[in-house]
Each structure stands twice: as structure tokens, then as C-alpha cells.
Coordinates of C-alpha atoms in Angstrom, one line a residue:
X1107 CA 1.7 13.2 26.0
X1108 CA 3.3 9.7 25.0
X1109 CA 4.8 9.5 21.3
X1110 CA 2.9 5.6 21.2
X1111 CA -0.3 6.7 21.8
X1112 CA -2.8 5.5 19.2
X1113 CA -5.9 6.4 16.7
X1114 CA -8.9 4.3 17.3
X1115 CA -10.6 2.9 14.1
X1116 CA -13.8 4.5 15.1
X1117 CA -12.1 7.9 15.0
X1118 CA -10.6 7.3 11.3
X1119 CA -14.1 5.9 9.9
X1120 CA -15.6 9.2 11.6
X1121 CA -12.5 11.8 10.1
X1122 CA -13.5 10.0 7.1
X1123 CA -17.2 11.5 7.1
X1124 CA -15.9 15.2 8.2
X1125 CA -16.9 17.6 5.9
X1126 CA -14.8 19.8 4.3
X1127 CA -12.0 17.1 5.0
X1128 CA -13.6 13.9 3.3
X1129 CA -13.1 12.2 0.3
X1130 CA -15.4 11.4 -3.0
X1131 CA -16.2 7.4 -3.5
X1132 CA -16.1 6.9 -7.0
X1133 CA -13.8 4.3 -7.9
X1134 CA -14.6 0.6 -8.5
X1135 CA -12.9 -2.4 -8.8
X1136 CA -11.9 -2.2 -12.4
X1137 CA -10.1 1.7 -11.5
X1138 CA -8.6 -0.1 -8.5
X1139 CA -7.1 -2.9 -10.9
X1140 CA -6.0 -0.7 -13.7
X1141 CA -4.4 1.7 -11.5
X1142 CA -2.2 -0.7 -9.6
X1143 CA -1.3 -2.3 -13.6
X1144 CA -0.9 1.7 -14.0
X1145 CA 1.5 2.3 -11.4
X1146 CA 3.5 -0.6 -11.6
X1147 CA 3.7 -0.9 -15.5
X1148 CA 6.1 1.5 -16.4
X1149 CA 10.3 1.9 -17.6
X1150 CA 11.2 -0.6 -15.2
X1151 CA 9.7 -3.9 -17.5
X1152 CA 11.8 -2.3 -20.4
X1153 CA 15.2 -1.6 -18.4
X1154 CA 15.0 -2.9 -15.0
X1155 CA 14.8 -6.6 -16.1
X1156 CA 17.9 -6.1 -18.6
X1157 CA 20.0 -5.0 -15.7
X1158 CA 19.3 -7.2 -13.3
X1159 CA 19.7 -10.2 -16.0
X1160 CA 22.8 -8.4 -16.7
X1161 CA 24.8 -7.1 -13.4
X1162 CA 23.2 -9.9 -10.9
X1163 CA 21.4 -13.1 -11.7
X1164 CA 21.7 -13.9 -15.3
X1165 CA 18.3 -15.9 -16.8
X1166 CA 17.6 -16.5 -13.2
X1167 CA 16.2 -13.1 -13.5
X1168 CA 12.8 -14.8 -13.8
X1169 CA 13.0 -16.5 -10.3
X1170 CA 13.9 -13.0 -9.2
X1171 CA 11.2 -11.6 -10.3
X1172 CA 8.8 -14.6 -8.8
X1173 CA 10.8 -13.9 -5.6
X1174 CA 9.7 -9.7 -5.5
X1175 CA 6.4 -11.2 -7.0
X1176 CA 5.6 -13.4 -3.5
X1177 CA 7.6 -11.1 -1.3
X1178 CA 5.0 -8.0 -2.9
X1179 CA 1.9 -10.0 -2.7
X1180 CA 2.6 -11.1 0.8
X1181 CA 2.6 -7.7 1.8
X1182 CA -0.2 -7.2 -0.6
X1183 CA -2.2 -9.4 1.7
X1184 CA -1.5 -7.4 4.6
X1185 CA -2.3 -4.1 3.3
X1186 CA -5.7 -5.7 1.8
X1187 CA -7.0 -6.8 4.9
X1188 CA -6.3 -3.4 6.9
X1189 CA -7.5 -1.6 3.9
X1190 CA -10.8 -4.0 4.1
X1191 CA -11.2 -3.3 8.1
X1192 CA -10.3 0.6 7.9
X1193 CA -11.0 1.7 4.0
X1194 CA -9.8 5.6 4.6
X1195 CA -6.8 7.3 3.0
X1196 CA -3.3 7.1 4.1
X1197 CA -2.4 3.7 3.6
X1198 CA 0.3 2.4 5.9
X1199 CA 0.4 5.8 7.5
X1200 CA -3.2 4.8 9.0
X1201 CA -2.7 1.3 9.7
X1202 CA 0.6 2.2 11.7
X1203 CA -1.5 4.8 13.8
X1204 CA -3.9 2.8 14.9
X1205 CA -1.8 0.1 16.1
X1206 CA 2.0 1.0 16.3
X1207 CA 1.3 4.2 17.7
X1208 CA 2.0 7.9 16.7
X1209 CA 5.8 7.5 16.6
X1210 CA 5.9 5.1 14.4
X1211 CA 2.7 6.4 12.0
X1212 CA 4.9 9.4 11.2
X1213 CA 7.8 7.5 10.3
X1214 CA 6.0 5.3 8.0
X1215 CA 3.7 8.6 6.7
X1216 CA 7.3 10.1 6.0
X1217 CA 8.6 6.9 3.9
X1218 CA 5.5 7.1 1.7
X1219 CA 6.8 10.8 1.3
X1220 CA 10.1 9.9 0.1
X1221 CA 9.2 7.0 -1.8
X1222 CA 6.3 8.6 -3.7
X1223 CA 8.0 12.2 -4.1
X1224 CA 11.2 10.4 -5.2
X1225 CA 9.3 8.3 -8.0
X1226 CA 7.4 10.8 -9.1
X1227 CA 10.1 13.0 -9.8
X1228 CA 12.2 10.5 -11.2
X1229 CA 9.8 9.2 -13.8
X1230 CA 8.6 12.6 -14.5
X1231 CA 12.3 13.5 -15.6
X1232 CA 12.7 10.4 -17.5
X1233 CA 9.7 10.7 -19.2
X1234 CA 10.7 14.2 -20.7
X1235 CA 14.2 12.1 -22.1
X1236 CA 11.7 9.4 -23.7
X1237 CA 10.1 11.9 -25.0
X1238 CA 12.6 13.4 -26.9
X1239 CA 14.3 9.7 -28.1
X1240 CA 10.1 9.6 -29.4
X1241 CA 10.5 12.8 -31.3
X1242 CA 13.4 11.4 -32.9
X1243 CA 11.7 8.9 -34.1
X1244 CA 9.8 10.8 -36.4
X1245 CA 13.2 13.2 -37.4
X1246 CA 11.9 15.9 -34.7
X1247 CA 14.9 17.5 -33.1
X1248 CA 13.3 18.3 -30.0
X1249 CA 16.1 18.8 -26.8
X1250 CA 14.6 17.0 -23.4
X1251 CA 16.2 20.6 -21.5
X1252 CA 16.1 24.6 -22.2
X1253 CA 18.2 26.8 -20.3
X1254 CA 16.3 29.5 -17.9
X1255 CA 18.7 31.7 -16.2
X1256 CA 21.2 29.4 -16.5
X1257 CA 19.9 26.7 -15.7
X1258 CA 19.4 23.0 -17.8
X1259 CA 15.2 22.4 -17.3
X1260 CA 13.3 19.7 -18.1
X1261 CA 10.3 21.0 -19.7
X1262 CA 8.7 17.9 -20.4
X1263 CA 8.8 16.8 -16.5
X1264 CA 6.8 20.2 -15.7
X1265 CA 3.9 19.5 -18.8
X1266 CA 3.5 16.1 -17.9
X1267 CA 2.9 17.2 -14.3
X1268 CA 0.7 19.9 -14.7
X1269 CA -1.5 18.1 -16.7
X1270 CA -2.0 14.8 -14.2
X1271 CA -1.9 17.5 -11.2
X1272 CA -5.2 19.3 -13.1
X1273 CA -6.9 15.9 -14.0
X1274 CA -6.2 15.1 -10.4
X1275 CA -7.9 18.6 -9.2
X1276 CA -10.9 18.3 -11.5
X1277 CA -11.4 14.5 -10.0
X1278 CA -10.2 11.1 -8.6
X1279 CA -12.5 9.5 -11.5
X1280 CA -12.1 11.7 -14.5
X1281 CA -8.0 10.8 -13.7
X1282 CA -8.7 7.1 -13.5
X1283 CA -10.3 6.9 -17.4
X1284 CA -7.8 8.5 -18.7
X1285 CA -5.0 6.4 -16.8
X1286 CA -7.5 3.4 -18.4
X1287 CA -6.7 4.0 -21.8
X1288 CA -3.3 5.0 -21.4
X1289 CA -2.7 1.5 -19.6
X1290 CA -4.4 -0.8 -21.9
X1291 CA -2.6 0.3 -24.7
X1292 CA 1.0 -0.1 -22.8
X1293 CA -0.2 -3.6 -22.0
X1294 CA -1.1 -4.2 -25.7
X1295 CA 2.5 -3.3 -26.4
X1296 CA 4.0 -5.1 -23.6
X1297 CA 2.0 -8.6 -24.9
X1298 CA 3.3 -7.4 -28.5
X1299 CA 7.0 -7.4 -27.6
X1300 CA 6.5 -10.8 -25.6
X1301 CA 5.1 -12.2 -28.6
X1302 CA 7.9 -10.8 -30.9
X1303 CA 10.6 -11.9 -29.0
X1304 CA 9.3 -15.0 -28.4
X1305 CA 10.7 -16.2 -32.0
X1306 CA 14.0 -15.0 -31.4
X1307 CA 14.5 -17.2 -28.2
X1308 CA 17.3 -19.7 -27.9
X1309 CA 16.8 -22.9 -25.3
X1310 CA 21.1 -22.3 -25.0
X1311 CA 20.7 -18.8 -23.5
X1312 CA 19.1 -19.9 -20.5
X1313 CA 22.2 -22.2 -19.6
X1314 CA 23.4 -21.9 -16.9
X1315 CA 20.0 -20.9 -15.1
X1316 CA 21.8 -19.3 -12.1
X1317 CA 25.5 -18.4 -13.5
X1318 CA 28.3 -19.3 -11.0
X1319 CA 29.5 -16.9 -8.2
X1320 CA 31.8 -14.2 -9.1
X1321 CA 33.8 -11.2 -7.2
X1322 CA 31.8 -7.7 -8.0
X1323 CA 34.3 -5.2 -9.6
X1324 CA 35.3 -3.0 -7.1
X1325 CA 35.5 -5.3 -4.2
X1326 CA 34.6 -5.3 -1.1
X1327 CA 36.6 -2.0 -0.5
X1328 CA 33.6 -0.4 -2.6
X1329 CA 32.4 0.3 0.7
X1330 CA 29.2 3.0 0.0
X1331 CA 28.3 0.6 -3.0
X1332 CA 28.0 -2.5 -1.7
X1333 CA 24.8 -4.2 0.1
X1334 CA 24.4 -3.4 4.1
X1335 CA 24.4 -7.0 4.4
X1336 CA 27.4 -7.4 3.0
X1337 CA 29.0 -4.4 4.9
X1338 CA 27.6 -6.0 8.5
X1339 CA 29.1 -9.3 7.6
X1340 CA 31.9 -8.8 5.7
X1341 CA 31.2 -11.1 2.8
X1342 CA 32.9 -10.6 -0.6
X1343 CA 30.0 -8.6 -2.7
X1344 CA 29.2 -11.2 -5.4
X1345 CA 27.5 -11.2 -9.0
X1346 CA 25.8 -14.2 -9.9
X1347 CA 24.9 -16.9 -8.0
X1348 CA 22.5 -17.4 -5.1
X1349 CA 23.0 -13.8 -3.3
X1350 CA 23.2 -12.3 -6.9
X1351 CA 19.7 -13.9 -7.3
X1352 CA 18.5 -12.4 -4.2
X1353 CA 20.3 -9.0 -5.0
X1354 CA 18.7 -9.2 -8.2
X1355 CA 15.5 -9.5 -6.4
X1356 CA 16.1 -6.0 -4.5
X1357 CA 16.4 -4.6 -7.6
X1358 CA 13.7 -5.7 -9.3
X1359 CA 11.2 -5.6 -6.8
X1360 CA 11.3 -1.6 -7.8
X1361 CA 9.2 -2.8 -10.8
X1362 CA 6.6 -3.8 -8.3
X1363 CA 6.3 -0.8 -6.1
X1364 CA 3.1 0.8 -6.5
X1365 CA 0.1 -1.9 -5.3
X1366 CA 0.6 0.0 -1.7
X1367 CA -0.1 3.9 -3.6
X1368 CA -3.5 1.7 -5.0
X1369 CA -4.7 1.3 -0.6
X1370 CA -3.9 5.4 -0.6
X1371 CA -7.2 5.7 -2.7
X1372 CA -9.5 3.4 0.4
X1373 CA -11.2 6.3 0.9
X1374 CA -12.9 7.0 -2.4
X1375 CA -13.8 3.4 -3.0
X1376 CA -17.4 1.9 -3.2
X1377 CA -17.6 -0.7 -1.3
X1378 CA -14.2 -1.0 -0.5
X1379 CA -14.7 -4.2 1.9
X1380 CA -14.5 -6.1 -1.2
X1381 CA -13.3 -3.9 -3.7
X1382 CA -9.9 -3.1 -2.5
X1383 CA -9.0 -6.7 -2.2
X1384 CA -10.3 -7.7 -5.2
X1385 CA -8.7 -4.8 -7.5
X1386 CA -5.4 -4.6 -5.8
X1387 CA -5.2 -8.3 -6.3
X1388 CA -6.5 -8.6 -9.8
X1389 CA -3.5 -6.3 -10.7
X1390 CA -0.8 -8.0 -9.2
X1391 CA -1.6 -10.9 -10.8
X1392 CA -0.9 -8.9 -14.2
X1393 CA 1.6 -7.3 -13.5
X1394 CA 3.4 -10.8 -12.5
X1395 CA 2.3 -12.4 -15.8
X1396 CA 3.5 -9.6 -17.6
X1397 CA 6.9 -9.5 -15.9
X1398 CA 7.7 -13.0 -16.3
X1399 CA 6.9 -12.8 -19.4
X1400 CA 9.3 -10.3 -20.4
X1401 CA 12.1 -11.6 -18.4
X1402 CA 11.9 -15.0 -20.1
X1403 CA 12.1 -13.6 -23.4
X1404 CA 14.8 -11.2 -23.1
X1405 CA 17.2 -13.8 -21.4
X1406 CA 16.2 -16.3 -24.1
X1407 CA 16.5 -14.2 -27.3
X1408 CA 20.6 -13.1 -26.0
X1409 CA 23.4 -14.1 -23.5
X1410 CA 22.9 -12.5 -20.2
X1411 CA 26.7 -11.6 -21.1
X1412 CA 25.4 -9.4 -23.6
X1413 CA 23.2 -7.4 -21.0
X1414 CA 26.6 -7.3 -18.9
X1415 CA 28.4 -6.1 -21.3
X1416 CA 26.0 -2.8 -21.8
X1417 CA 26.0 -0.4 -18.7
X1418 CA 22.5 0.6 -20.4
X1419 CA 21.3 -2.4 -21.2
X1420 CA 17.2 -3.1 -21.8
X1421 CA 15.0 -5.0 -23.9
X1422 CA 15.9 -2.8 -26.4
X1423 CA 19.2 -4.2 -26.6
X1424 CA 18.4 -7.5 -27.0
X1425 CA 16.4 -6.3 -29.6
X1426 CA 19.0 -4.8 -31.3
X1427 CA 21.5 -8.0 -30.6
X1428 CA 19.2 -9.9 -32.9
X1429 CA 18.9 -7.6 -35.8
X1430 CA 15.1 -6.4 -34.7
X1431 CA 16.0 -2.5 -34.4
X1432 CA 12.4 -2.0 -35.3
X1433 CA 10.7 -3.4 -32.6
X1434 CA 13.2 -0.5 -30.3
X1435 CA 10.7 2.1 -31.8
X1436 CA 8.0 0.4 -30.3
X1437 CA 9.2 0.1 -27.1
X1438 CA 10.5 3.7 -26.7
X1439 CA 6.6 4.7 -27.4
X1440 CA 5.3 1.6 -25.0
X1441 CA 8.5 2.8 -22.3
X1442 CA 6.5 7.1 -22.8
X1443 CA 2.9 5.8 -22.4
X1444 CA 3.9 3.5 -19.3
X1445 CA 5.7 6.1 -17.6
X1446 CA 2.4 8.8 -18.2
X1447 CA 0.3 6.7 -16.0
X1448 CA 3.0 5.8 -13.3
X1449 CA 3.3 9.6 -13.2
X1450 CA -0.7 10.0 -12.1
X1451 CA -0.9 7.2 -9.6
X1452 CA 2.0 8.7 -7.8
X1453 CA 1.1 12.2 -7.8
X1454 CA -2.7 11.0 -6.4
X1455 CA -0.8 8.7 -3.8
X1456 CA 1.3 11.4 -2.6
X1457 CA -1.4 13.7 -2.1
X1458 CA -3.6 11.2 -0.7
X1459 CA -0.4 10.8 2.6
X1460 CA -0.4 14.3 2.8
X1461 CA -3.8 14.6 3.2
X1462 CA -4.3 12.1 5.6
X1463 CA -0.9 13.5 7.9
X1464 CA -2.7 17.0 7.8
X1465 CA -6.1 15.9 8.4
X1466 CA -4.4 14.3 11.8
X1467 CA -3.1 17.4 12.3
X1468 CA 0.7 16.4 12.0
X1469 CA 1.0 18.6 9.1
X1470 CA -0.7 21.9 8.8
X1471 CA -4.7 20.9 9.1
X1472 CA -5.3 23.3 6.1
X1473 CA -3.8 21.4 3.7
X1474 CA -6.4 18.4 4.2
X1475 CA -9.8 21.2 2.9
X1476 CA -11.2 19.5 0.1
X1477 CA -13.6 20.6 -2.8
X1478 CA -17.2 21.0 -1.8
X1479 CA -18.0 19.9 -5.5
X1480 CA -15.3 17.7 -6.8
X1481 CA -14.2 16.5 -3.3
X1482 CA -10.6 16.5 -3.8
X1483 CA -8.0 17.5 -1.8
X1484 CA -6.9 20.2 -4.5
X1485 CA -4.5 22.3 -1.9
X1486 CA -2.2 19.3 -1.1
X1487 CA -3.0 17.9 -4.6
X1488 CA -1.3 21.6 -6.3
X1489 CA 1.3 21.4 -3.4
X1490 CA 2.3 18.2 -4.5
X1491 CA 2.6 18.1 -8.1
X1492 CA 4.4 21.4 -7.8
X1493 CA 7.3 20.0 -5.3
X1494 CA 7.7 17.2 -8.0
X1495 CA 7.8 19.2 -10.8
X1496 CA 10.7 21.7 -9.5
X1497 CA 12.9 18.5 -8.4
X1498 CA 12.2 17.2 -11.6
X1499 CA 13.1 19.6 -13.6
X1500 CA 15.9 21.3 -11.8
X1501 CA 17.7 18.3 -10.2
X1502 CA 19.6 15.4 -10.8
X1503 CA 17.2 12.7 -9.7
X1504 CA 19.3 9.5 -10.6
X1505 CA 20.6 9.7 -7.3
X1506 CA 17.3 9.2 -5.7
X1507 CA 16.3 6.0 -7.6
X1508 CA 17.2 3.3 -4.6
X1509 CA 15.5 5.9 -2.0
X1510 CA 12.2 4.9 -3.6
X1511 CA 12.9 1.0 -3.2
X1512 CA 13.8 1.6 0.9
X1513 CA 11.4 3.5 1.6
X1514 CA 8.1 1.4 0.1
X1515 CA 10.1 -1.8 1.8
X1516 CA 10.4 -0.1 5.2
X1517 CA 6.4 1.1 5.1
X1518 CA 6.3 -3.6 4.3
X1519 CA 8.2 -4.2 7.1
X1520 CA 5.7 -2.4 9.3
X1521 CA 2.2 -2.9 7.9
X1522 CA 2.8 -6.7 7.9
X1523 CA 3.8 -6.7 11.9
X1524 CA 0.6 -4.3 12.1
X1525 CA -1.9 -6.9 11.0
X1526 CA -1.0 -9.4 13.9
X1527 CA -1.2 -6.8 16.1
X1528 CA -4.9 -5.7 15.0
X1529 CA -5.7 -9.1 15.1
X1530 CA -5.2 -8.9 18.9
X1531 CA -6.1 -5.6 19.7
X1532 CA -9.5 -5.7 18.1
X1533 CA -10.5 -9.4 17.0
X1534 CA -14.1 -7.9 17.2
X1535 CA -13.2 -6.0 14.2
X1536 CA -15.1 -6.9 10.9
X1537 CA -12.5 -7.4 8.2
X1538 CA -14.0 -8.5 4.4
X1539 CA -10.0 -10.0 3.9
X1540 CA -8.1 -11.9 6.4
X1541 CA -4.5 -12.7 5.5
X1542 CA -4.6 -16.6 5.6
X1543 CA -1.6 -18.5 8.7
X1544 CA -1.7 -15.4 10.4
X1545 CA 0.5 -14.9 12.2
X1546 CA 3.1 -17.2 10.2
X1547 CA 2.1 -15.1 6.9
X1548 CA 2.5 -11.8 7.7
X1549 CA 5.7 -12.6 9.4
X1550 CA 7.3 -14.0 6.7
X1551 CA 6.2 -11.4 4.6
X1552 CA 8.4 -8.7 6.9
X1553 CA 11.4 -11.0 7.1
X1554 CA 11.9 -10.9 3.2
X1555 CA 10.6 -7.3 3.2
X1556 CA 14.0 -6.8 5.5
X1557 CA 16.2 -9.1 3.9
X1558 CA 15.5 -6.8 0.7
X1559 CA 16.0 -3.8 2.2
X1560 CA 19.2 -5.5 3.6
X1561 CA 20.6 -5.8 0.1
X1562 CA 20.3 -2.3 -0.6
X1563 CA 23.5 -0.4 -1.0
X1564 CA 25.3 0.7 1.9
X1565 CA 25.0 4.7 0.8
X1566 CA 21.1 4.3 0.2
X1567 CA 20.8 3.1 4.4
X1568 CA 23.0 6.3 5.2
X1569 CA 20.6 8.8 3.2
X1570 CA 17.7 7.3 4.5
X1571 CA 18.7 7.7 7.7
X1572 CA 19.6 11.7 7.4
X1573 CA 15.7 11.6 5.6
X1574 CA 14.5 10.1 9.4
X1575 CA 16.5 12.7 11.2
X1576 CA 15.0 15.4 9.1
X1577 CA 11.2 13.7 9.6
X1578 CA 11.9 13.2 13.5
X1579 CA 12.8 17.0 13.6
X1580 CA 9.3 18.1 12.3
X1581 CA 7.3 15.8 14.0
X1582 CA 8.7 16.8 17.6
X1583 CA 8.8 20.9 15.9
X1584 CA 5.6 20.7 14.7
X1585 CA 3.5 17.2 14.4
X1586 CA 3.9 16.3 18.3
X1587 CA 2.2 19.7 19.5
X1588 CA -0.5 19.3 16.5
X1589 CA -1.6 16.8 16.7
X1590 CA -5.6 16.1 16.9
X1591 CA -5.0 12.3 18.8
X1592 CA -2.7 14.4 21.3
X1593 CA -5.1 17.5 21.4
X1594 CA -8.2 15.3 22.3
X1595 CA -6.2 13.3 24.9
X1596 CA -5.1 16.4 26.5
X1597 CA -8.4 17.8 26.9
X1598 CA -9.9 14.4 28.0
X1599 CA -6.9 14.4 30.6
X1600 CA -7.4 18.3 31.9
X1601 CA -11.4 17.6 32.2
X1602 CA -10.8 14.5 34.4
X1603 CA -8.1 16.2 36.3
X1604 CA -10.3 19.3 37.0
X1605 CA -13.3 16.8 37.8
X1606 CA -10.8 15.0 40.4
X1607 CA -9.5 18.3 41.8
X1608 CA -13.6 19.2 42.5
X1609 CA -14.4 16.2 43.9
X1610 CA -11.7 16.7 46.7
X1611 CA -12.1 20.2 47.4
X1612 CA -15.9 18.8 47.7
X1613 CA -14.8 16.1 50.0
X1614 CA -12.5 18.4 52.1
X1615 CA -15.8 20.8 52.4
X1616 CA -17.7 17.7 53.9
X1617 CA -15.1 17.1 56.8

């Protein structure tokens, strides 16, 4: 059977109501905003700023971030109206499958895979190291590792885990008050340094805006380091400037990822026609305000040479520059609590993918049983959290960081072409959200979705492609022959065939 063929939004909204494979709807628009705040407020509004202020577009920073801002609520846009028109879990996954076809929905469900496994293990690692510099703190000499059997393990990844992956078990709503108060008090802290740092600005820093164009050590013979587009072209790889603004965009738009895990949840929404928009909006509005805010300070209270100059550079080290050590402390505790919640939110959106892959039948169908009482998916949940858990605290993850940036961008690109094509497939369709200048919108919101992933280093594009080749091999192994779309269609294709095959034996009878 064809590798294009398609899942019709009646049979999603029906899987949706299967029992034994159907989800709670518990969460409202307030969980929906605080989770996406949750997700995306973490680390990176402590560090990620810092180095791209640093290493790519000096106190244009802020115009980077406005740039990931717009490029991430364009996409935003898209995802709100499919979740609006087809509010079941999967995300991208499901809006690819019933437009772009079966090929393609696999792809896209094995992105979401490496972008949320990825994070999840990578914050879960770095949360165990924050937790340590917070021990210190208070004079506790607490290592982030202990050696088992030789091995260096990072304990803290593994509590940290199992306790989100239990929360998670017990229920989608117990997990989302406790990610509420975790998040309101990283946002009070995030307001606090804004304010702090606000008396330590200098107008000076912030000239010039955008720093002239300068040759990125190592060349263009860095060949694995440099941007695709700059590989494909053959342009000098640049700091500063206009592409280091737009590289520094790339960059930064990791701070961002996350309002797509918030659509994972459409399923165990109330009213999600309107909630989904609503809450995924609300928080990336935010989430922006917060960001800017944080990027204007720290490139006004130091130099952007000063960030340069540290290959480890945060807000902590502008901090520092200004004789404010103090306020450090505070944001290694607000840099622990941030990461606790981005933790959650992945581990539910993971689940959530899995689920919705197995409950197609492209993974193992038994993975998608859910609680009769709590009515979570508590196999896949366990599943999950374990996988993320043993790369966390066995591996080196810092190689995985820019995997999680290509593969939320690449799951863009997609869900942004498939809202034109809904549009023409199945106008009739009631959707509570339409993106406005359709098509013009949604286009423009894959184009930059590209151009970012084009600006990603030359060795992230090779691993994702061995991560595709790996995905294509199970779904042709595996997904292709298990599929339920493929199943149904073959049984709907024998029946007429043996129908056909009557009616002309019948026919040949009559003569």
C-alpha cells in the first residue's frame, strides 16, 4: 500500500474516544499557558542569551531574539489552528498524517522523538550539575556523579526523572500544579534579575547595535562547524554583523522550543477549540517579554566583548563584571527551578508522540493502553522517562544539544505547509483559529523555519540525517506492515476485490 496515503480527521477524533487508548481532559487554559512558560523558561534565558550576545550578534542579541520570537509564533499560528480543527495528541505527527501522508507523519513523529528525547536528557543532566553549584551554595560538598561499576553517573538526572515520570503516571493534572508553582516562582526570579540589572545598564554598551562583520576563528576550513549555508555557498563563516544576527537567531530560537510539546497535550484539553489557542498563545507572549527583557539588560550592564571573551559566558557573568556576585546565587537557584519544569513538559510531550505513533499502530499498539482510572498512558509514560534517564546519566549529552534545535525546526517547516493544504483539502472543516493571509503566513513562517535550520552547523545536518536513515529503517521494518491506516485500507481493498471477483463469476453464470 502507498507510503502517502492519509488519516482522515474523522478517524483521529474517533481513536481519540477508544477506550483503553484515550486520553483524560483535564487541563484548561491557565495549565496550557503555564506549561508552555514551563517548557520554554529554563537554562537557556540564563546562558543562551550570553552566548549568542557574545559569539554572534553583540547587543543585537535582542533583535535576535524578536526574530526566533516572530519566526516561533508564526509557526505557533499554524499549530494553533490544526490543534483547534483536530485537538488529539501527537502534535505535528497528526497534522502531517492527515495531510502529508504516512511517509512524511513518521518523519515528523521521529523528529519530535529526537528533539524531545534529546532535551530531556540534556536538561536532566544539567540539572543534576546546577544542583550541585546549589549545594555549594550553602557549603554542601555534594559531587553531580558517583561511580557504579566504573562508570561516572549522574544521580541527580535519574531523581529528577523518576519523580516527573511518577507525577506524570499518577496524572496529566496533578503534574501541571506542581509544574504551576515551580514556574511562577522562576518567573518571579527572572522579573527580579531584570529589575536588578536594570541599574547597572550603560546607554554605551549597546554601541554599536549590530557590531561590524568579522572572519569566525577557524575559517572556513572548519568545515563540520560551520553553518550548511555557509558550506552550500561558500561564504566566509562570519561573527557579527547581519548573518551573525541571523546565526544568532538559530541559536537562540533553542530558548523558544517548547510551545509545539504544549499541542502534544490537545487531547486532554477542555474545550480545546479555544483553549489551545488561547493558552499556547498567552505564553508566548511571556516568554517573549521575558526574553527581551533579559537580553537588554545583560548587553547593557557589560561589553558584548566581555561575553566573547568567556567561552562560558551567562548572565551570571555580567553579574560578576559589575561587582554583583550576589545576585549569581540567585540565578543558579532560578537556572535549578526552571530547568525542573522544562524536565516535566518534555517527558509528558514525549510520551504523548509515542503514544499517538503506537496508537496508529507504527509502533507497537501496546504501548498506547492507558489507565482505566487515571487515564494516562503509563506504559509509554515509564518507557520514556526511563530511556531519558539512562542517556542522562550515562552519556555525554553536550553533543546532542543542536539536534534538539533541527529537529523542532524540521517538525515547523512541515506543520506550516500542512495548514494550506488542509485548507484545501477540507475547507468544510470547523477550525475555532484560522492563521490570518493564509496562504502568505504560513509560507513565510516555513521559509524562516528553513533558513534557521540552514544556519545550523554542518555536523548537526549530517547526524540528523544518519537519525532519518535509522527512522526510515523502522518504519519500512516495522511501521509500514502495522500500520492501522494501512490495515483498514487493505481490508477495504480485499472486500471490494472479492465483491468484484463475485460479481463476474455471477455475470459469467448468466451467459
Amino acid at each position: 500500500m502507498s507510503v502517502w496515503r492519509t488519516k482522515s480527521i474523522e478517524a483521529s477524533m474517533a481513536d481519540s474516544e477508544e477506550k483503553g487508548h484515550s486520553l483524560k481532559r483535564t487541563l484548561g487554559t491557565w495549565d496550557l499557558m503555564i506549561m508552555g512558560v514551563a517548557v520554554a523558561v529554563g537554562a537557556g534565558i540564563f546562558s543562551v542569551g550570553a552566548k549568542a550576545a557574545g559569539s554572534y550578534a553583540g547587543p543585537s542579541v535582542t533583535l535576535a531574539f524578536l526574530l526566533a520570537a516572530v519566526t516561533c509564533a508564526l509557526a505557533i499560528m499554524c499549530y494553533a489552528e490544526f490543534a483547534s480543527a483536530v485537538p488529539v495528541a501527537g502534535s505535528a505527527y497528526t497534522f502531517t498524517y492527515a495531510t502529508l501522508g504516512e511517509l512524511l507523519a513518521w518523519i515528523i513523529g521521529w523528529d519530535l522523538i529526537l528533539e524531545m528525547l534529546t532535551a530531556a536528557a540534556v536538561i536532566a543532566k544539567y540539572w543534576g550539575i546546577y544542583l550541585s553549584e546549589v549545594f555549594k551554595l550553602w557549603n554542601w560538598d555534594v559531587p553531580a556523579t558517583i561511580p557504579v561499576f566504573g562508570l561516572q553517573v549522574s544521580w541527580g538526572a535519574f531523581v529528577i526523572v523518576a519523580i516527573f515520570t511518577t507525577l506524570l503516571v499518577l496524572g496529566t493534572k496533578l503534574s501541571a500544579r506542581v509544574a504551576s508553582v515551580f514556574t511562577i516562582l522562576k518567573v518571579a526570579i527572572v522579573v527580579f534579575v531584570i529589575v536588578v540589572g536594570a541599574f547597572f545598564i550603560k546607554p554605551e554598551n549597546y554601541t554599536p547595535f549590530i557590531p561590524k562583520s568579522v572572519p569566525s576563528t577557524g575559517g572556513a576550513g572548519d568545515v563540520w562547524m560551520q553553518s550548511l549555508f555557509s558550506f552550500m555557498t561558500g561564504a566566509q563563516p562570519a561573527q557579527y554583523g547581519l548573518f551573525g544576527l541571523l546565526a544568532g537567531a538559530s541559536l537562540v530560537f533553542f530558548a523558544f522550543i517548547g510551545f509545539d510539546v504544549v499541542a502534544t497535550s490537545a487531547e486532554e484539553v477542555k474545550n480545546p477549540q479555544k483553549t489551545l489557542p488561547r493558552g499556547i498563545f498567552a505564553g508566548l507572549a511571556i516568554v517573549t517579554v521575558l526574553y527581551l527583557g533579559v537580553s537588554l539588560v545583560l548587553t547593557g550592564m557589560v561589553p558584548y566583548t566581555v561575553l566573547a571573551d568567556d567561552p562560558n559566558a551567562s548572565l551570571a557573568t555580567a553579574f560578576v563584571s559589575v561587582g554583583a556576585g550576589w545576585a549569581a546565587q540567585v540565578i543558579s537557584v532560578g537556572i535549578l527551578i526552571g530547568l525542573t519544569t522544562v524536565i516535566m513538559v518534555l517527558l509528558l510531550g514525549l510520551s504523548r508522540v509515542l503514544f499517538a505513533m503506537s496508537r496508529d499502530g507504527l509502533l507497537p499498539r501496546g504501548l498506547s493502553v492507558t489507565s482505566a482510572k487515571r487515564g494516562t498512558p503509563a506504559r509509554v509514560q515509564i518507557i520514556a522517562g526511563t530511556a531519558v534517564a539512562l542517556i542522562a546519566g550515562f552519556t555525554d549529552v553536550g553533543v546532542l544539544e543542536e539536534m534538539i534545535n533541527i529537529g523542532t525546526l524540521s517538525a515547523f517547516v512541515l506543520v506550516s505547509i500542512a495548514v494550506v493544504v488542509l485548507r484545501k483539502k477540507r475547507p468544510d472543516l470547523p477550525r475555532a483559529f484560522k492563521v490570518p493571509f493564509s496562504p502568505y503566513l504560513p509560507i513565510l513562517s516555513a521559509a524562516l523555519c528553513f533558513w534557521l535550520m540552514l544556519n545550523l552547523t554542518t555536523l548537526t545536518w549530517v547526524r540528523f540525517a544518519v537519525w532519518l536513515a535509522i527512522g526510515l529503517a523502522v518504519y519500512f521494518l516495522y511501521g509500514r506492515r502495522h500500520s492501522v491506516v494501512g490495515i483498514e485500507a487493505k481490508r477495504v481493498f480485499d472486500a471490494t476485490f472479492r465483491e468484484e471477483v463475485i460479481r463476474e463469476e455471477r455475470a459469467t453464470l448468466g451467459k
